[in-house]
Short mmCIF file of C-alpha atoms and ligand atoms in Angstrom, two decimals:
data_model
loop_
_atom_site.label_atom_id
_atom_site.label_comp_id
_atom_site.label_asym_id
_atom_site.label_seq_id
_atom_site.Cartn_x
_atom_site.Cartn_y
_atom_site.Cartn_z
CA UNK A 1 4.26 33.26 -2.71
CA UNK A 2 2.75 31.17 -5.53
CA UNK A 3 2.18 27.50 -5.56
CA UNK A 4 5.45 26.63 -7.40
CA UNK A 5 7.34 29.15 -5.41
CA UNK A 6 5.65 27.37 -1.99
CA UNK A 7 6.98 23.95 -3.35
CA UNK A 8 10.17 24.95 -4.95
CA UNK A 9 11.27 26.68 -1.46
CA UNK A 10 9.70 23.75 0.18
CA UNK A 11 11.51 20.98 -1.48
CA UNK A 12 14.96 23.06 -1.40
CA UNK A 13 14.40 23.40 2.53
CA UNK A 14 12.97 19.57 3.27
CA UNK A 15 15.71 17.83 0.78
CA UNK A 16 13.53 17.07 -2.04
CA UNK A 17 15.23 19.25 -4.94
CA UNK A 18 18.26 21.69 -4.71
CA UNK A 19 19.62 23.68 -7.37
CA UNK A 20 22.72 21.76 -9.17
CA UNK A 21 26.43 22.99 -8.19
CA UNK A 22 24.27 25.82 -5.72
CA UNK A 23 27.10 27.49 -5.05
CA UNK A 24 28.98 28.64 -7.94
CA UNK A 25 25.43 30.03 -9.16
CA UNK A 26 23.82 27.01 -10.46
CA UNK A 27 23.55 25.58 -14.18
CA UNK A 28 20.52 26.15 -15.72
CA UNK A 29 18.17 23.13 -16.42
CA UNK A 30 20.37 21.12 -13.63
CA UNK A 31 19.19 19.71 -10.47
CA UNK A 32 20.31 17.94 -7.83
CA UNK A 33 18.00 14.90 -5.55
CA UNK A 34 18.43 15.51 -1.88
CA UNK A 35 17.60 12.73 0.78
CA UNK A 36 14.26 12.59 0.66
CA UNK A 37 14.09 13.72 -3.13
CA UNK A 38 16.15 10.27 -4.07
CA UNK A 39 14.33 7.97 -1.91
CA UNK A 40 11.22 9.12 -3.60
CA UNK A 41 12.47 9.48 -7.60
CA UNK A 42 13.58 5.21 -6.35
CA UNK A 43 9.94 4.88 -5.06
CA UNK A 44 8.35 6.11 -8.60
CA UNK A 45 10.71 4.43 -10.72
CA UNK A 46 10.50 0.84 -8.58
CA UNK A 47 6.46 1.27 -8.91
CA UNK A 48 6.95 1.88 -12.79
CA UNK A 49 8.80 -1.05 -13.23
CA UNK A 50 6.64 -3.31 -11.39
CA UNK A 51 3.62 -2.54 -13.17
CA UNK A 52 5.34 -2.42 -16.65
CA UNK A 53 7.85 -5.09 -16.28
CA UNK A 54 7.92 -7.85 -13.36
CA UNK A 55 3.63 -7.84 -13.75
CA UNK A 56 3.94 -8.46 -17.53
CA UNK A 57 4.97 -12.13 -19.18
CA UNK A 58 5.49 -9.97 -22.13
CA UNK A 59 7.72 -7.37 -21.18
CA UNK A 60 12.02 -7.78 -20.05
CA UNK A 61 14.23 -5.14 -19.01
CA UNK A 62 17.43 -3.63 -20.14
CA UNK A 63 20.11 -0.86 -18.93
CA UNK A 64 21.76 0.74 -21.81
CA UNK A 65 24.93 3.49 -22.15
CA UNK A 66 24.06 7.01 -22.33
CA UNK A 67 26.54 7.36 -25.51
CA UNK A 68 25.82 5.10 -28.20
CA UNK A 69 27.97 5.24 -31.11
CA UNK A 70 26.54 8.36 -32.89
CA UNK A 71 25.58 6.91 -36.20
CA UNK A 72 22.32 6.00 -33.83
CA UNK A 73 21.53 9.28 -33.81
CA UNK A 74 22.02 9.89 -37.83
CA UNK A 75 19.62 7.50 -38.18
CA UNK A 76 17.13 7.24 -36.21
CA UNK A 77 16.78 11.52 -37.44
CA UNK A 78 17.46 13.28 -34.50
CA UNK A 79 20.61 14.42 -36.19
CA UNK A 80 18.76 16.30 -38.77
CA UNK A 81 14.99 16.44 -37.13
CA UNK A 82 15.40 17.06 -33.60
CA UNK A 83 14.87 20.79 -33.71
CA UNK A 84 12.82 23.61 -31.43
CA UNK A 85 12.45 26.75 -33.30
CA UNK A 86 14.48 29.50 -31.46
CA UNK A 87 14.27 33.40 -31.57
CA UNK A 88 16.69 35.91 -30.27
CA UNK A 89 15.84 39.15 -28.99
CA UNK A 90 18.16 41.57 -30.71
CA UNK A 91 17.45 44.16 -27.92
CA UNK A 92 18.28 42.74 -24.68
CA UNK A 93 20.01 39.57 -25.70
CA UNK A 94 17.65 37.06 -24.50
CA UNK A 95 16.93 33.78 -26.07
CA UNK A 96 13.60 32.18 -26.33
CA UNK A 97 11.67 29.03 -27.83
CA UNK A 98 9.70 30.82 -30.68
CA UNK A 99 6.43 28.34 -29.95
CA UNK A 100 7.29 29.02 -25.68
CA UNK A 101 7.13 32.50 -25.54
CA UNK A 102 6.03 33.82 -22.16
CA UNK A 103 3.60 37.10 -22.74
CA UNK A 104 4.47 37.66 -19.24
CA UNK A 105 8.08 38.15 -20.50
CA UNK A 106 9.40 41.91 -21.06
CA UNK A 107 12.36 43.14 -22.64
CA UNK A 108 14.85 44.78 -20.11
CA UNK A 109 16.26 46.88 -23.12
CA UNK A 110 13.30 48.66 -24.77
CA UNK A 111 11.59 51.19 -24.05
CA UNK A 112 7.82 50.11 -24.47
CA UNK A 113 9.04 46.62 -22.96
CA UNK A 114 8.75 44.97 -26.11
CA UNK A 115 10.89 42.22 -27.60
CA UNK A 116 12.38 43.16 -31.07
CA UNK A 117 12.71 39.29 -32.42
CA UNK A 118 14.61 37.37 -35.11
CA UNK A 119 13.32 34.86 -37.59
CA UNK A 120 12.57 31.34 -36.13
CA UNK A 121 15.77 29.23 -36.81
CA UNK A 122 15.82 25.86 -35.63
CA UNK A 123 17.96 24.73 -32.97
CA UNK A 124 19.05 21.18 -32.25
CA UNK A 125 18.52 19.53 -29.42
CA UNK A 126 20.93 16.92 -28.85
CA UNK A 127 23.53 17.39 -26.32
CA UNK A 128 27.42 17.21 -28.02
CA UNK A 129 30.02 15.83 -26.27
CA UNK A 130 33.42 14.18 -27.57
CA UNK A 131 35.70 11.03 -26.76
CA UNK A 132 39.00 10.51 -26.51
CA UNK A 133 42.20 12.75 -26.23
CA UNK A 134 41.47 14.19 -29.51
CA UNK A 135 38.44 16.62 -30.17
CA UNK A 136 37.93 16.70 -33.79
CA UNK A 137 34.97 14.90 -35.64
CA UNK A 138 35.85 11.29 -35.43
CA UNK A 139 35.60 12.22 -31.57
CA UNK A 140 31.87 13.27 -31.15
CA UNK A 141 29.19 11.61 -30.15
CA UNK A 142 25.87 12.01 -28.38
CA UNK A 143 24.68 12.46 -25.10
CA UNK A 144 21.30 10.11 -25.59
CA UNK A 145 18.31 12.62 -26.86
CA UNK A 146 15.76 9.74 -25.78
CA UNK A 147 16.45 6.34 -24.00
CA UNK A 148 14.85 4.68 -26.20
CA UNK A 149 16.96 4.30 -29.33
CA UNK A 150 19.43 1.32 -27.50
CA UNK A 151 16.01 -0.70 -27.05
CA UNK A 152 16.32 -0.64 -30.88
CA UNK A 153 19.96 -1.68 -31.16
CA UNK A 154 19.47 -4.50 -28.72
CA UNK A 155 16.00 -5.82 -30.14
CA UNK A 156 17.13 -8.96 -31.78
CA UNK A 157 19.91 -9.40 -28.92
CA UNK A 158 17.23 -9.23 -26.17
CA UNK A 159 14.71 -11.12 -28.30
CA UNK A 160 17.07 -14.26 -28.50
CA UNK A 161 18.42 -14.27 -25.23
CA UNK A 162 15.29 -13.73 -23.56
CA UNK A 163 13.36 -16.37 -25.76
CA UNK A 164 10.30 -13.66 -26.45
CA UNK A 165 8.58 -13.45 -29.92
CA UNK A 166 6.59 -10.61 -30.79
CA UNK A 167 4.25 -9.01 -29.41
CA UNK A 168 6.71 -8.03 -26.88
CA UNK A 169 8.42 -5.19 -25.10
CA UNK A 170 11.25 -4.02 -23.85
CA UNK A 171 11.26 -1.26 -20.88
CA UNK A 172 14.37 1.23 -19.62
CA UNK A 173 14.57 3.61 -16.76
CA UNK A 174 17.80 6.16 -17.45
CA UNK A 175 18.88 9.35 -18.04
CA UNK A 176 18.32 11.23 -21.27
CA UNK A 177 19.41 14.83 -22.22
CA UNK A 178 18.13 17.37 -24.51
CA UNK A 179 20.07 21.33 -24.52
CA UNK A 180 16.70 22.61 -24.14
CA UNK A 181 16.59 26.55 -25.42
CA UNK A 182 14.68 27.70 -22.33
CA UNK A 183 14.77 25.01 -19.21
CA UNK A 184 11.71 26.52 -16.93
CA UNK A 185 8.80 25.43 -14.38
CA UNK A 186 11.80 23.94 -11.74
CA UNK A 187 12.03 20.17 -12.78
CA UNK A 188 9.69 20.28 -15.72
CA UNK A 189 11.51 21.58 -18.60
CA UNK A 190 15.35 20.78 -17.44
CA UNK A 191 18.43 19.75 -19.77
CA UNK A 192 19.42 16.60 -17.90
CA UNK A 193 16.18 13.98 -16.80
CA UNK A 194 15.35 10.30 -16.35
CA UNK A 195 12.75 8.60 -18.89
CA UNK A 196 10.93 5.69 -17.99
CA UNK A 197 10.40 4.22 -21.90
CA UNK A 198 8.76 0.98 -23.06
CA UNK A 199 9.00 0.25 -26.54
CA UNK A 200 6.61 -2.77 -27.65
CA UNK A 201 7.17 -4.63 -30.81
CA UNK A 202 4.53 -6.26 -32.71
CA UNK A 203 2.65 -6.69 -36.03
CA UNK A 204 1.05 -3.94 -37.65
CA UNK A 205 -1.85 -5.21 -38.10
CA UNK A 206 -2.53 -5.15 -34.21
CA UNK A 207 -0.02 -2.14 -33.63
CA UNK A 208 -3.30 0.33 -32.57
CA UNK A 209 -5.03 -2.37 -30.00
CA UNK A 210 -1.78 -2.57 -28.26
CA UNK A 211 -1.89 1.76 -28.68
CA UNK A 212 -5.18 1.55 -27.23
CA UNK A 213 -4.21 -1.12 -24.38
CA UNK A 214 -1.27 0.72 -23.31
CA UNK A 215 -3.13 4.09 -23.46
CA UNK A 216 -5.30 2.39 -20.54
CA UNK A 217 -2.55 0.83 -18.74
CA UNK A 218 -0.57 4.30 -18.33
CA UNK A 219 -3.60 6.39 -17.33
CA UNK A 220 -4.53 3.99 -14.91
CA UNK A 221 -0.90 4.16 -13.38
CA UNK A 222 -0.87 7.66 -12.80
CA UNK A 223 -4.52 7.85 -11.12
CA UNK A 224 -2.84 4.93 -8.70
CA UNK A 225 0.16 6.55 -8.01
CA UNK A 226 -2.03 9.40 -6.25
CA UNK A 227 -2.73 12.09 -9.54
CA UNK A 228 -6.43 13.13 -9.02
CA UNK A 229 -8.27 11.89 -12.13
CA UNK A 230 -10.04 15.69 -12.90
CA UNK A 231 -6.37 17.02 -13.15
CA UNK A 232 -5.14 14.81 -16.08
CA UNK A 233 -6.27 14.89 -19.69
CA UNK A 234 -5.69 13.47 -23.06
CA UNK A 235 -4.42 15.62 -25.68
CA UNK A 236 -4.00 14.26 -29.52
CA UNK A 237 -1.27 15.27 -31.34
CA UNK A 238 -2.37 17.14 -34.81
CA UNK A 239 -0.18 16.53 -37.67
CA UNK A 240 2.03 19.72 -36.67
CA UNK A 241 2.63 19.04 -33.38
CA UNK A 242 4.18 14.85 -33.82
CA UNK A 243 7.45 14.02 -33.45
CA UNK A 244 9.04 13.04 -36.43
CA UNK A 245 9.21 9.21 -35.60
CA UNK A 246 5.63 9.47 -35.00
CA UNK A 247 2.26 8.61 -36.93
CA UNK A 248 0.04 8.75 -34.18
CA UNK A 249 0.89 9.99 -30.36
CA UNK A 250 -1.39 10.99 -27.82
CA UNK A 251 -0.03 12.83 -24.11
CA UNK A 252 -1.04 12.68 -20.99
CA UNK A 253 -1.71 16.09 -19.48
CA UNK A 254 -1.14 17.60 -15.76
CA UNK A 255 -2.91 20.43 -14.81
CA UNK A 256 -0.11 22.35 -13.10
CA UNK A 257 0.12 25.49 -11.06
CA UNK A 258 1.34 27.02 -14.64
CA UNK A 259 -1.22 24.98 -16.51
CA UNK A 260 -2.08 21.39 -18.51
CA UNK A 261 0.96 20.12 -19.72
CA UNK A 262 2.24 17.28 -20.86
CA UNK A 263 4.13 14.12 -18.60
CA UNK A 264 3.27 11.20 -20.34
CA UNK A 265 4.25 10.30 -24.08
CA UNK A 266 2.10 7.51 -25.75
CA UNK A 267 3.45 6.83 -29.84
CA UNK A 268 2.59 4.87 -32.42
CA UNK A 269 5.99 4.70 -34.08
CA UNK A 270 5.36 2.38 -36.99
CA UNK A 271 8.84 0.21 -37.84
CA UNK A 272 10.43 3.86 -38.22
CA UNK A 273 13.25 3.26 -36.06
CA UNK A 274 13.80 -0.58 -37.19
CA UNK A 275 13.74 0.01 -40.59
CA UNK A 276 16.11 3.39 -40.06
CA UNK A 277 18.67 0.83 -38.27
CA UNK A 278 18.41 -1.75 -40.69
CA UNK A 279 19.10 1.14 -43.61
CA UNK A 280 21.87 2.70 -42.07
CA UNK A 281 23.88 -0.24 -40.44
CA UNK A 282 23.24 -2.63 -43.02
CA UNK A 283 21.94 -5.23 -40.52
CA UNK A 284 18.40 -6.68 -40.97
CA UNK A 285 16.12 -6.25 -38.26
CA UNK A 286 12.92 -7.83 -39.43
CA UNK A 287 11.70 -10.76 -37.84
CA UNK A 288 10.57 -14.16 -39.20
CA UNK A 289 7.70 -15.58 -37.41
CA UNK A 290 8.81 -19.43 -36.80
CA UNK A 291 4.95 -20.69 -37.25
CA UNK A 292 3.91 -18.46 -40.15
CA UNK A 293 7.22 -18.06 -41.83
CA UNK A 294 5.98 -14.38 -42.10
CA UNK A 295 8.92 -12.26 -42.38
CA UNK A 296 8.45 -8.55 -41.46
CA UNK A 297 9.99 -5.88 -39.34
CA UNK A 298 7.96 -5.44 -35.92
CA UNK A 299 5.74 -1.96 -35.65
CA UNK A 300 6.55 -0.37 -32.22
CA UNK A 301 3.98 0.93 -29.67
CA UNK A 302 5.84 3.04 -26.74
CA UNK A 303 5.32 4.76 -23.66
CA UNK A 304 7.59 7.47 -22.30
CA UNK A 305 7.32 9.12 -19.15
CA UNK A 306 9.64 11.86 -17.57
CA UNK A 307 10.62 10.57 -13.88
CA UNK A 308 11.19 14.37 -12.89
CA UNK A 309 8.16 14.97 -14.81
CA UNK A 310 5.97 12.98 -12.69
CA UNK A 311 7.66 13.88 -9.09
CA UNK A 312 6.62 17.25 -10.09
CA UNK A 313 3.28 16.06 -10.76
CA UNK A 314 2.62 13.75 -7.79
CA UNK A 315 4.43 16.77 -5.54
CA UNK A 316 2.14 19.65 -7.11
CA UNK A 317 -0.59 16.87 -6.67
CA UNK A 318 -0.06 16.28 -3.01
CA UNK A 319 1.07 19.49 -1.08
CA UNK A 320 -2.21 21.00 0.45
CA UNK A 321 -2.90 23.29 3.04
CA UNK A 322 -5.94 21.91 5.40
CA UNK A 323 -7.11 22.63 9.11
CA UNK A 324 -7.04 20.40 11.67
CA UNK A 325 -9.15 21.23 14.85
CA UNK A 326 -9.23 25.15 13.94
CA UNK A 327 -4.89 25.03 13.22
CA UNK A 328 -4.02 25.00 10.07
CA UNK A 329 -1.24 22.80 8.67
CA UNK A 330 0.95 22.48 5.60
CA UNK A 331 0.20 18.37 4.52
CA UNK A 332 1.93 16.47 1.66
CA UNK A 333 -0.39 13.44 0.72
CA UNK A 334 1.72 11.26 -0.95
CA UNK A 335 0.33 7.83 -2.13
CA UNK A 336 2.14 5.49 0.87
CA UNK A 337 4.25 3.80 -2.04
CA UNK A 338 5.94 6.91 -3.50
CA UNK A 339 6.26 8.38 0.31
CA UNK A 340 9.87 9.11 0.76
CA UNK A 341 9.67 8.28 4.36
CA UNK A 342 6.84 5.69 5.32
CA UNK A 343 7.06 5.85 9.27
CA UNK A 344 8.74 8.43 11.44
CA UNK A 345 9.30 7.16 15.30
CA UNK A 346 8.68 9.75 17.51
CA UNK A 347 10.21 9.23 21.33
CA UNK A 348 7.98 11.48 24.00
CA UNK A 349 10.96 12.05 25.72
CA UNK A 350 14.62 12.04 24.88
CA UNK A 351 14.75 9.35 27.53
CA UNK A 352 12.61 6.88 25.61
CA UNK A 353 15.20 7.56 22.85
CA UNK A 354 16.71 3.86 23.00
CA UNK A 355 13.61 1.61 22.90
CA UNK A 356 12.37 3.78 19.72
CA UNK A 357 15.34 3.36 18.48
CA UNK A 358 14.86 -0.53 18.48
CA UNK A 359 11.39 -0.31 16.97
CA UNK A 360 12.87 2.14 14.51
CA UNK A 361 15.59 -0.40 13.61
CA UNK A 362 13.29 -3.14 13.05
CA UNK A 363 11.18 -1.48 11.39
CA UNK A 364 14.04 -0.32 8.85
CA UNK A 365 14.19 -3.80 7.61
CA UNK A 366 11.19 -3.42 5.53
CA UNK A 367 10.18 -0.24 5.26
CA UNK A 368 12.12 3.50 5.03
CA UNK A 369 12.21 4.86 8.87
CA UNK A 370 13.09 7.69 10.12
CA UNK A 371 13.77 7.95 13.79
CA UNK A 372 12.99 11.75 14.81
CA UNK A 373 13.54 12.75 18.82
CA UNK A 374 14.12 16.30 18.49
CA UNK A 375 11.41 19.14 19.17
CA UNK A 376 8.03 18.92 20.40
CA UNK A 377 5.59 15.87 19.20
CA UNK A 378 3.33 18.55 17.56
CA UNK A 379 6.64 20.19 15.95
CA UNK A 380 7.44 16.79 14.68
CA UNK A 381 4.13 16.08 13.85
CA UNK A 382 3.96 18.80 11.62
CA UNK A 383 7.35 18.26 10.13
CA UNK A 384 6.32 14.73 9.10
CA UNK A 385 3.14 15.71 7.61
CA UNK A 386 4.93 18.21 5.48
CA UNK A 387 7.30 15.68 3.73
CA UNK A 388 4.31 12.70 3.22
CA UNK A 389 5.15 10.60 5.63
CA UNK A 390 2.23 8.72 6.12
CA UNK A 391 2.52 7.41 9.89
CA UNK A 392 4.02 8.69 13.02
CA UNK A 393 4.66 6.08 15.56
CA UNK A 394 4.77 7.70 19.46
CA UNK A 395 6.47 5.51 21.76
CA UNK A 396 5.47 7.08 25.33
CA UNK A 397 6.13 6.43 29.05
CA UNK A 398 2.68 3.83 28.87
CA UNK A 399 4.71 1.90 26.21
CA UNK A 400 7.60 0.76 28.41
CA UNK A 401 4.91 -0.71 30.71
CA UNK A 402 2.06 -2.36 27.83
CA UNK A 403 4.47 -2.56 24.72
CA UNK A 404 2.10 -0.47 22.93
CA UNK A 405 2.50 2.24 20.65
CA UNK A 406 0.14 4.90 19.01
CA UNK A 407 0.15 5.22 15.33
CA UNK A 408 -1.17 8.63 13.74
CA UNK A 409 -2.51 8.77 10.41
CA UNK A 410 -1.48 11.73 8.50
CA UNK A 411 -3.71 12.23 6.55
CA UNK A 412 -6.77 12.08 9.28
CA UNK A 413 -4.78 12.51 12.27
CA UNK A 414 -6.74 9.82 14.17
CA UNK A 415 -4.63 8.11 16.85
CA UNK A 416 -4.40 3.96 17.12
CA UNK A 417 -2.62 2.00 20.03
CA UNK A 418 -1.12 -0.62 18.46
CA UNK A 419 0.81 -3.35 19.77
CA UNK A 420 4.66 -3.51 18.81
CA UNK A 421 4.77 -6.83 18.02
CA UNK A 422 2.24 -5.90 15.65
CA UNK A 423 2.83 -3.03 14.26
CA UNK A 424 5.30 -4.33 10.98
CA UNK A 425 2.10 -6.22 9.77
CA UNK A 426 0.06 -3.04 10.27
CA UNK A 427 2.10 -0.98 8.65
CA UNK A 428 2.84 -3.83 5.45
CA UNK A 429 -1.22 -3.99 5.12
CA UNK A 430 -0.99 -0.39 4.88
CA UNK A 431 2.17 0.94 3.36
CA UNK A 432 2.92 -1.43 0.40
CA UNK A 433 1.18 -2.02 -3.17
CA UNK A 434 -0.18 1.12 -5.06
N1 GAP B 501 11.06 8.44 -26.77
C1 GAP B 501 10.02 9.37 -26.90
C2 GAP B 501 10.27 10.63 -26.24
O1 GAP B 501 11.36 10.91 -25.79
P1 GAP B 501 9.12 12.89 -25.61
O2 GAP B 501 7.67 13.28 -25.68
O3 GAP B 501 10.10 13.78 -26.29
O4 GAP B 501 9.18 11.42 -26.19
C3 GAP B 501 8.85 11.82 -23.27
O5 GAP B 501 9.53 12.72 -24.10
C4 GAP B 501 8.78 12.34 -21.86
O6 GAP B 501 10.08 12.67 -21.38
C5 GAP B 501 7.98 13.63 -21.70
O7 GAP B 501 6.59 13.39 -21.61
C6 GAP B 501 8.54 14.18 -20.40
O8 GAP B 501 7.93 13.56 -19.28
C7 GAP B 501 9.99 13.76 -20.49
N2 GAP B 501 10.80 14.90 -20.96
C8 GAP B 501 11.06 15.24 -22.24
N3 GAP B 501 11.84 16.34 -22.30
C9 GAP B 501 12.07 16.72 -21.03
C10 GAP B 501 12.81 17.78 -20.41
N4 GAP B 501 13.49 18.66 -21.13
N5 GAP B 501 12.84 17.85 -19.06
C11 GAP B 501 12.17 16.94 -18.30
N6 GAP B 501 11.47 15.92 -18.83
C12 GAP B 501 11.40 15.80 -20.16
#
């Protein structure tokens, strides 16, 4: 088994990330969150949104629709720009991204295993859908292609409720959908995904300090949500390779088990998207500074940064294979934050069942708990370690008598009696911030 296989299998077995609608075959470039897999997609997005939102005077929040009324889409250009070049095999059938091409890939139906290939046409991306009873074109719309376009529709509405001025942003979490040519690489490359998008309005003139301010402020988040700093990169975008609402745009890169590629989205989006708006709806969306007078439409710095993207990331990052005292073990080491489960109560004995249970209940006010009494403490041990959770709590016969516990650190193993009426504040110093 390869790496991706090992976590794929891992994270379909443990509850991380099943197939979508498994058993009518699946959908490609669908996938479905199990229990663990949801509590730790919440865990990412909540540590997003503190550092990008509640830490920042300069930054509010909004929650969009996923359909917009589909003149958004005319203008902003994904309409007509939103393309991947696409090839068809006219051998065996197969359809492929003409710039994705896998070398590895052979064709079924010739004979020296080659593909014989069309011309590049270009595909578009954006997902089609239609409302209402009738389904003609008055009834289509969009399926959004990036969260970010509603930031632009609401600008001047969120600017004047929430009393900001530029320079300031506005930040969404939601899903987005692209019909992707070739979804591949398990949650990378999928059809359906969450972004994580701030868009931050400001002059021009000062447009590439915020660029460069923001460029720091991402990379830092990722090395403190857990990402080892040797397996991320920059990578510039040449003139070829920018999105068309783009003049400058850097990445940040993930080496993965099937190579660097990119997670993180930093552009320099100059007033494209304001000035598209104001062209196409007729409504002005420059800005008149109330000091200055200086009347201008706002340049727009933005951040964008796949949620499924970066669990695959921080899981790739985390699941290791180490040896503990000559037995080797199968360890997932999750930053505590993004840990799906952050303490697992472990009962010796069935019959200590009900006073872990208590701790395990207390505990569940603060933090996620799991209470697990089945199977040997090295089974469970083991289990733990394999799904992050960063400490095991073993409430043993000794407890009942000195109302101690001992805590295990998974990612050392070493051992700690700790009182119980202590052990919430132990587990808050460790467990919380990132
Ligand atoms: N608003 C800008 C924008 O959407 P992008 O580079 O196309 O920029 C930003 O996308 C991020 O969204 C990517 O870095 C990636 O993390 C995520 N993303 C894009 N397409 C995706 C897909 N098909 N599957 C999973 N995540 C995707």
């Amino acid at each position: 088994m390869d790496a991706m296989e090992r976590l794929t299998a891992l994270c379909a077995n443990r509850g991380f990330v099943y197939p979508s609608s498994e058993i009518y075959g699946g959908i490609n470039g669908f996938w479905d969150y199990g229990p663990l897999g949801v509590e730790m997609r919440n865990n990412v997005k909540a540590a997003w949104w503190q550092r990008m939102v509640r830490e920042r005077d300069d930054v509010v929040g909004l929650d969009t629709s996923i359909i917009a009324n589909p003149e958004t889409w005319v203008a902003s250009g994904h309409v007509d720009s939103f393309h991947d070049p696409m090839v068809d095999c006219r051998l065996c059938k197969k359809r492929f991204r003409a710039d994705q091409i896998d070398t590895a890939d052979r064709c079924t139906a010739a004979k020296d295993h080659q593909h014989d290939l069309t011309e590049p046409r270009q595909f578009n991306l954006m997902m089609r859908t239609s409302i209402g009873a009738t389904e003609d074109s008055s009834s289509l719309a969009y399926l959004r292609g990036e969260t970010c376009q509603s930031i632009f529709l609401d600008f001047r509405r969120v600017m004047q409720s929430a009393r900001k001025r530029p320079p300031f942003g506005i930040a969404q979490i939601g899903k987005a959908f692209r019909n992707e040519i070739n979804p591949r690489n398990f949650i990378f490359r999928s059809r359906e995904f969450e972004q994580m998008e701030l868009e931050f309005f400001c002059l021009e003139s000062e447009a590439m300090d915020w660029y460069e301010h923001f460029r720091e402020v991402r990379f830092q988040w990722q090395v403190d949500m857990g990402l080892d700093r040797e397996k991320l990169r920059w990578h510039e975008h040449g003139p070829e390779e920018r999105a068309h609402y783009a003049r400058v745009a850097h990445d940040i890169e993930f080496e993965f088990p099937f190579g660097w590629n990119e997670f993180e989205g930093i552009h320099y989006r100059g007033d494209h998207d304001l000035s598209a708006h104001t062209a196409h709806s007729g409504k002005d969306m420059a800005y008149t500074d109330p000091d200055t007078k200086e009347r201008f439409v706002p340049h727009v710095v933005e951040t964008s940064v796949g949620v499924d993207r970066t669990m695959l990331a921080l899981l790739c990052n985390a699941l290791v294979e180490d040896e503990i005292a000559g037995e080797k073990r199968t360890v997932m080491r999750l930053a505590p934050a993004i840990a799906p489960i952050k303490s697992a109560v472990l009962p010796l004995s069935k019959k200590l069942a009900e006073p872990a249970g208590r701790i395990a209940r207390d505990l569940s006010r603060r933090f996620n708990v799991d209470l697990d009494t089945a199977g040997s403490i090295g089974r469970r041990y083991r289990r733990q370690d394999e799904i992050g959770t960063p400490y095991c709590i073993t409430y043993d016969f000794e407890s009942e008598e000195d109302q101690k516990v001992t805590v295990r650190d998974r990612d050392t193993t070493a051992q700690e009696r700790i009182s119980t009426d202590q052990l919430a504040g132990y587990l808050s110093e460790r467990l919380l911030g990132y």
